mmCIF file of C-alpha atoms in Angstrom:
data_model
loop_
_atom_site.group_PDB
_atom_site.id
_atom_site.type_symbol
_atom_site.label_atom_id
_atom_site.label_comp_id
_atom_site.label_asym_id
_atom_site.label_seq_id
_atom_site.Cartn_x
_atom_site.Cartn_y
_atom_site.Cartn_z
ATOM 1 C CA UNK B 1 0.000 0.000 0.000
ATOM 2 C CA UNK B 2 1.263 3.462 -0.848
ATOM 3 C CA UNK B 3 1.151 5.587 2.289
ATOM 4 C CA UNK B 4 1.587 9.336 2.605
ATOM 5 C CA UNK B 5 1.226 11.815 5.458
ATOM 6 C CA UNK B 6 -0.604 15.118 5.114
ATOM 7 C CA UNK B 7 -0.396 17.864 7.728
ATOM 8 C CA UNK B 8 -3.275 20.366 7.372
ATOM 9 C CA UNK B 9 -2.164 23.756 8.592
ATOM 10 C CA UNK B 10 -4.335 26.855 8.984
ATOM 11 C CA UNK B 11 -2.703 30.104 9.996
ATOM 12 C CA UNK B 12 -5.823 31.748 11.439
ATOM 13 C CA UNK B 13 -6.724 29.270 14.171
ATOM 14 C CA UNK B 14 -9.791 30.385 16.132
ATOM 15 C CA UNK B 15 -8.598 29.813 19.691
ATOM 16 C CA UNK B 16 -4.912 30.645 19.174
ATOM 17 C CA UNK B 17 -4.217 32.585 15.957
ATOM 18 C CA UNK B 18 -0.836 31.879 14.330
ATOM 19 C CA UNK B 19 -0.219 29.047 16.809
ATOM 20 C CA UNK B 20 1.590 26.928 14.205
ATOM 21 C CA UNK B 21 4.172 29.663 13.696
ATOM 22 C CA UNK B 22 4.877 30.074 17.408
ATOM 23 C CA UNK B 23 8.441 29.313 18.418
ATOM 24 C CA UNK B 24 8.935 26.074 20.348
ATOM 25 C CA UNK B 25 12.580 25.620 21.222
ATOM 26 C CA UNK B 26 14.589 26.380 18.091
ATOM 27 C CA UNK B 27 11.793 25.820 15.541
ATOM 28 C CA UNK B 28 8.194 26.744 14.851
ATOM 29 C CA UNK B 29 5.438 24.369 15.972
ATOM 30 C CA UNK B 30 4.629 23.390 12.367
ATOM 31 C CA UNK B 31 8.256 22.566 11.580
ATOM 32 C CA UNK B 32 8.474 20.308 14.631
ATOM 33 C CA UNK B 33 5.368 18.482 13.401
ATOM 34 C CA UNK B 34 6.661 18.154 9.838
ATOM 35 C CA UNK B 35 10.194 17.110 10.796
ATOM 36 C CA UNK B 36 9.023 14.538 13.344
ATOM 37 C CA UNK B 37 6.533 13.039 10.894
ATOM 38 C CA UNK B 38 9.192 12.796 8.197
ATOM 39 C CA UNK B 39 11.659 11.270 10.665
ATOM 40 C CA UNK B 40 9.391 8.272 11.249
ATOM 41 C CA UNK B 41 10.369 6.904 7.818
ATOM 42 C CA UNK B 42 6.884 5.400 7.418
ATOM 43 C CA UNK B 43 5.728 7.405 4.414
ATOM 44 C CA UNK B 44 6.565 7.714 0.741
ATOM 45 C CA UNK B 45 5.830 11.432 1.007
ATOM 46 C CA UNK B 46 5.057 13.971 3.746
ATOM 47 C CA UNK B 47 3.351 17.264 2.896
ATOM 48 C CA UNK B 48 2.020 20.266 4.762
ATOM 49 C CA UNK B 49 -1.230 21.377 3.095
ATOM 50 C CA UNK B 50 -2.081 24.982 3.883
ATOM 51 C CA UNK B 51 -3.960 28.084 2.778
ATOM 52 C CA UNK B 52 -1.218 30.317 4.188
ATOM 53 C CA UNK B 53 1.765 31.725 2.276
ATOM 54 C CA UNK B 54 3.507 32.180 5.624
ATOM 55 C CA UNK B 55 3.246 28.490 6.548
ATOM 56 C CA UNK B 56 3.974 27.377 2.962
ATOM 57 C CA UNK B 57 7.206 29.411 2.953
ATOM 58 C CA UNK B 58 8.136 28.238 6.450
ATOM 59 C CA UNK B 59 8.138 24.637 5.259
ATOM 60 C CA UNK B 60 9.556 24.972 1.745
ATOM 61 C CA UNK B 61 12.319 27.402 2.721
ATOM 62 C CA UNK B 62 13.540 24.776 5.186
ATOM 63 C CA UNK B 63 13.628 21.955 2.632
ATOM 64 C CA UNK B 64 10.156 20.526 3.248
ATOM 65 C CA UNK B 65 7.213 19.862 0.922
ATOM 66 C CA UNK B 66 4.014 21.885 1.039
ATOM 67 C CA UNK B 67 0.843 22.210 -1.023
ATOM 68 C CA UNK B 68 -1.331 25.315 -1.255
ATOM 69 C CA UNK B 69 -5.063 24.750 -0.861
ATOM 70 C CA UNK B 70 -8.237 26.807 -1.036
ATOM 71 C CA UNK B 71 -9.067 28.973 1.970
ATOM 72 C CA UNK B 72 -12.712 28.004 2.394
ATOM 73 C CA UNK B 73 -12.430 24.467 3.766
ATOM 74 C CA UNK B 74 -14.540 23.495 6.780
ATOM 75 C CA UNK B 75 -11.974 21.039 8.163
ATOM 76 C CA UNK B 76 -8.501 19.600 7.818
ATOM 77 C CA UNK B 77 -10.013 16.513 6.204
ATOM 78 C CA UNK B 78 -11.561 18.662 3.460
ATOM 79 C CA UNK B 79 -8.223 20.363 2.915
ATOM 80 C CA UNK B 80 -6.449 17.011 2.560
ATOM 81 C CA UNK B 81 -9.119 15.556 0.287
ATOM 82 C CA UNK B 82 -8.597 18.399 -2.167
ATOM 83 C CA UNK B 83 -4.846 17.755 -2.178
ATOM 84 C CA UNK B 84 -5.015 13.964 -2.678
ATOM 85 C CA UNK B 85 -7.921 13.770 -5.153
ATOM 86 C CA UNK B 86 -5.621 13.077 -8.108
ATOM 87 C CA UNK B 87 -2.826 11.286 -6.231
ATOM 88 C CA UNK B 88 -2.188 7.572 -6.721
ATOM 89 C CA UNK B 89 -2.211 6.530 -3.065
ATOM 90 C CA UNK B 90 -3.901 3.958 -0.841
ATOM 91 C CA UNK B 91 -3.623 5.312 2.715
ATOM 92 C CA UNK B 92 -3.291 8.895 3.888
ATOM 93 C CA UNK B 93 -2.445 9.824 7.461
ATOM 94 C CA UNK B 94 -3.678 13.181 8.727
ATOM 95 C CA UNK B 95 -1.222 14.493 11.294
ATOM 96 C CA UNK B 96 -2.550 17.666 12.900
ATOM 97 C CA UNK B 97 -0.193 20.600 12.576
ATOM 98 C CA UNK B 98 -0.469 21.324 16.296
ATOM 99 C CA UNK B 99 0.933 17.881 17.295
ATOM 100 C CA UNK B 100 4.670 18.732 17.462
ATOM 101 C CA UNK B 101 5.688 15.596 19.384
ATOM 102 C CA UNK B 102 4.426 13.009 16.893
ATOM 103 C CA UNK B 103 6.303 9.702 17.140
ATOM 104 C CA UNK B 104 6.921 6.643 14.954
ATOM 105 C CA UNK B 105 5.468 3.881 17.153
ATOM 106 C CA UNK B 106 1.843 5.115 17.321
ATOM 107 C CA UNK B 107 1.790 5.955 13.606
ATOM 108 C CA UNK B 108 3.141 2.507 12.789
ATOM 109 C CA UNK B 109 0.387 0.896 14.891
ATOM 110 C CA UNK B 110 -2.183 3.119 13.206
ATOM 111 C CA UNK B 111 -1.073 1.997 9.750
ATOM 112 C CA UNK B 112 -1.094 -1.653 10.856
ATOM 113 C CA UNK B 113 -4.868 -1.543 11.425
ATOM 114 C CA UNK B 114 -5.377 -1.452 7.645
ATOM 115 C CA UNK B 115 -4.255 -5.070 7.368
ATOM 116 C CA UNK B 116 -7.943 -5.597 8.171
ATOM 117 C CA UNK B 117 -9.752 -4.740 4.939
ATOM 118 C CA UNK B 118 -12.848 -3.716 6.905
ATOM 119 C CA UNK B 119 -11.037 -0.780 8.525
ATOM 120 C CA UNK B 120 -11.798 2.418 6.631
ATOM 121 C CA UNK B 121 -10.642 5.008 9.165
ATOM 122 C CA UNK B 122 -8.373 4.760 12.204
ATOM 123 C CA UNK B 123 -7.239 7.208 14.848
ATOM 124 C CA UNK B 124 -5.216 7.554 18.040
ATOM 125 C CA UNK B 125 -6.218 8.024 21.660
ATOM 126 C CA UNK B 126 -4.447 8.254 24.991
ATOM 127 C CA UNK B 127 -5.589 7.758 28.575
ATOM 128 C CA UNK B 128 -6.601 10.923 30.418
ATOM 129 C CA UNK B 129 -5.780 10.766 34.115
ATOM 130 C CA UNK B 130 -6.220 14.349 35.331
ATOM 131 C CA UNK B 131 -9.793 15.342 36.124
ATOM 132 C CA UNK B 132 -9.289 18.914 34.932
ATOM 133 C CA UNK B 133 -8.549 17.605 31.439
ATOM 134 C CA UNK B 134 -11.465 15.145 31.516
ATOM 135 C CA UNK B 135 -13.774 18.109 32.158
ATOM 136 C CA UNK B 136 -12.060 20.463 29.717
ATOM 137 C CA UNK B 137 -14.048 20.824 26.450
ATOM 138 C CA UNK B 138 -10.796 21.483 24.565
ATOM 139 C CA UNK B 139 -9.960 17.814 25.191
ATOM 140 C CA UNK B 140 -12.121 15.597 22.981
ATOM 141 C CA UNK B 141 -13.032 12.307 24.655
ATOM 142 C CA UNK B 142 -13.852 9.021 22.916
ATOM 143 C CA UNK B 143 -15.798 5.995 24.127
ATOM 144 C CA UNK B 144 -14.954 2.624 22.548
ATOM 145 C CA UNK B 145 -16.349 -0.901 22.363
ATOM 146 C CA UNK B 146 -14.501 -4.116 23.242
ATOM 147 C CA UNK B 147 -12.913 -4.220 19.791
ATOM 148 C CA UNK B 148 -11.555 -0.679 20.038
ATOM 149 C CA UNK B 149 -14.123 0.684 17.607
ATOM 150 C CA UNK B 150 -15.341 4.194 18.411
ATOM 151 C CA UNK B 151 -18.824 4.530 19.874
ATOM 152 C CA UNK B 152 -18.925 8.298 20.367
ATOM 153 C CA UNK B 153 -16.745 11.393 20.551
ATOM 154 C CA UNK B 154 -17.576 14.327 22.813
ATOM 155 C CA UNK B 155 -16.196 17.439 24.443
ATOM 156 C CA UNK B 156 -18.134 16.384 27.539
ATOM 157 C CA UNK B 157 -16.799 13.672 29.861
ATOM 158 C CA UNK B 158 -17.852 10.274 28.480
ATOM 159 C CA UNK B 159 -18.841 8.130 30.209
ATOM 160 C CA UNK B 160 -20.667 10.242 32.793
ATOM 161 C CA UNK B 161 -19.373 9.097 36.186
ATOM 162 C CA UNK B 162 -22.639 8.418 38.007
ATOM 163 C CA UNK B 163 -21.654 5.267 39.930
ATOM 164 C CA UNK B 164 -18.754 6.318 42.146
ATOM 165 C CA UNK B 165 -17.888 2.678 42.924
ATOM 166 C CA UNK B 166 -16.824 2.274 39.285
ATOM 167 C CA UNK B 167 -13.618 3.828 38.021
ATOM 168 C CA UNK B 168 -14.084 4.589 34.309
ATOM 169 C CA UNK B 169 -11.210 4.977 31.881
ATOM 170 C CA UNK B 170 -11.258 8.235 29.974
ATOM 171 C CA UNK B 171 -9.587 8.413 26.591
ATOM 172 C CA UNK B 172 -8.548 11.603 24.863
ATOM 173 C CA UNK B 173 -8.943 11.517 21.112
ATOM 174 C CA UNK B 174 -5.656 12.606 19.551
ATOM 175 C CA UNK B 175 -6.268 14.321 16.232
ATOM 176 C CA UNK B 176 -4.164 11.935 14.151
ATOM 177 C CA UNK B 177 -6.215 10.025 11.576
ATOM 178 C CA UNK B 178 -5.524 7.473 8.874
ATOM 179 C CA UNK B 179 -7.930 6.917 5.988
ATOM 180 C CA UNK B 180 -8.313 4.786 2.939
ATOM 181 C CA UNK B 181 -8.350 7.310 0.116
ATOM 182 C CA UNK B 182 -11.937 6.603 -0.945
ATOM 183 C CA UNK B 183 -13.222 6.790 2.621
ATOM 184 C CA UNK B 184 -11.853 10.317 2.922
ATOM 185 C CA UNK B 185 -13.255 11.377 -0.448
ATOM 186 C CA UNK B 186 -16.651 9.983 0.598
ATOM 187 C CA UNK B 187 -16.462 11.924 3.872
ATOM 188 C CA UNK B 188 -15.933 15.227 2.109
ATOM 189 C CA UNK B 189 -18.878 14.590 -0.236
ATOM 190 C CA UNK B 190 -21.295 14.302 2.714
ATOM 191 C CA UNK B 191 -22.811 17.409 4.319
ATOM 192 C CA UNK B 192 -22.090 18.209 7.947
ATOM 193 C CA UNK B 193 -24.164 15.989 10.230
ATOM 194 C CA UNK B 194 -26.198 17.083 13.296
ATOM 195 C CA UNK B 195 -23.927 15.632 16.003
ATOM 196 C CA UNK B 196 -20.847 16.941 14.230
ATOM 197 C CA UNK B 197 -22.385 20.403 14.057
ATOM 198 C CA UNK B 198 -23.320 20.356 17.759
ATOM 199 C CA UNK B 199 -19.960 19.143 19.065
ATOM 200 C CA UNK B 200 -17.728 20.624 16.339
ATOM 201 C CA UNK B 201 -15.975 17.255 16.066
ATOM 202 C CA UNK B 202 -15.625 16.258 12.432
ATOM 203 C CA UNK B 203 -15.136 12.495 12.931
ATOM 204 C CA UNK B 204 -18.711 12.258 14.223
ATOM 205 C CA UNK B 205 -19.707 12.511 10.553
ATOM 206 C CA UNK B 206 -18.278 9.012 10.034
ATOM 207 C CA UNK B 207 -20.245 7.623 12.980
ATOM 208 C CA UNK B 208 -23.436 9.234 11.754
ATOM 209 C CA UNK B 209 -22.911 7.381 8.460
ATOM 210 C CA UNK B 210 -22.356 4.074 10.240
ATOM 211 C CA UNK B 211 -18.567 3.971 9.907
ATOM 212 C CA UNK B 212 -16.686 3.395 13.183
ATOM 213 C CA UNK B 213 -13.116 4.539 13.643
ATOM 214 C CA UNK B 214 -10.628 1.879 14.723
ATOM 215 C CA UNK B 215 -8.979 3.414 17.766
ATOM 216 C CA UNK B 216 -5.368 2.749 18.698
ATOM 217 C CA UNK B 217 -4.288 3.490 22.246
ATOM 218 C CA UNK B 218 -0.900 5.098 22.570
ATOM 219 C CA UNK B 219 1.335 6.246 25.373
ATOM 220 C CA UNK B 220 1.475 9.951 26.143
ATOM 221 C CA UNK B 221 2.289 11.829 22.945
ATOM 222 C CA UNK B 222 3.108 15.158 24.470
ATOM 223 C CA UNK B 223 1.109 18.368 24.220
ATOM 224 C CA UNK B 224 -1.319 19.397 21.501
ATOM 225 C CA UNK B 225 -1.099 23.157 20.957
ATOM 226 C CA UNK B 226 -4.567 24.692 21.233
ATOM 227 C CA UNK B 227 -3.942 27.614 23.584
ATOM 228 C CA UNK B 228 -1.042 29.812 24.745
ATOM 229 C CA UNK B 229 -1.040 27.774 27.963
ATOM 230 C CA UNK B 230 -0.505 24.624 25.899
ATOM 231 C CA UNK B 231 2.525 26.237 24.266
ATOM 232 C CA UNK B 232 4.008 26.856 27.712
ATOM 233 C CA UNK B 233 3.318 23.244 28.695
ATOM 234 C CA UNK B 234 4.909 22.052 25.459
ATOM 235 C CA UNK B 235 8.064 24.052 26.139
ATOM 236 C CA UNK B 236 8.312 22.500 29.600
ATOM 237 C CA UNK B 237 7.656 19.034 28.174
ATOM 238 C CA UNK B 238 10.404 19.527 25.590
ATOM 239 C CA UNK B 239 12.848 20.786 28.207
ATOM 240 C CA UNK B 240 12.176 17.882 30.575
ATOM 241 C CA UNK B 241 12.618 15.320 27.796
ATOM 242 C CA UNK B 242 15.876 16.787 26.498
ATOM 243 C CA UNK B 243 17.722 16.179 29.768
#
């Protein structure tokens, strides 16, 4: 199977504008994401796909590959679908631009799920242990069945902890996806669905069309950059792991 990685990258992020161009150590956030994805050696090609000349130049001027896209996409998946429509590929991995600590092992496990021909979409999750993050709507939670297929994604805590004698496991959905090419093209041909619109979580569109995501649990992957506070946490995480 021909596998590529695409990193959708918007400059004008709603919660933290220009977050991908923020300095983290000696590089911008987006360059960390690109370089770490490329360093896995898992892909025939790695591209940043962006509507921003600033991000495009940041990647290409440092030897990377980038693709310009239209500005009016609703989601990163739409942006990627435009870029891959005419590419001869089998699997595309969507690595979010704000995931600067991406690693080889979880991506390798993600790609391995496609040995099962029934898997159309797969994604990563990690265990959430701190209650403040469980209750934080910026952290998307996922509930799974016994076969690690997604049941639901929500910004609310799922499951709701009613029975205090039970200790539920909370999983954070990490925004790293892998798709069969046709599954992604199908996704972008469907209109936004009601649950997706309510939660502002795009992968709910798959569930509302009867397609579960195969979830892969991974060890802690570092900090996703959504807010200025996250950038501070990421800098501390980087410093503590460089010792």
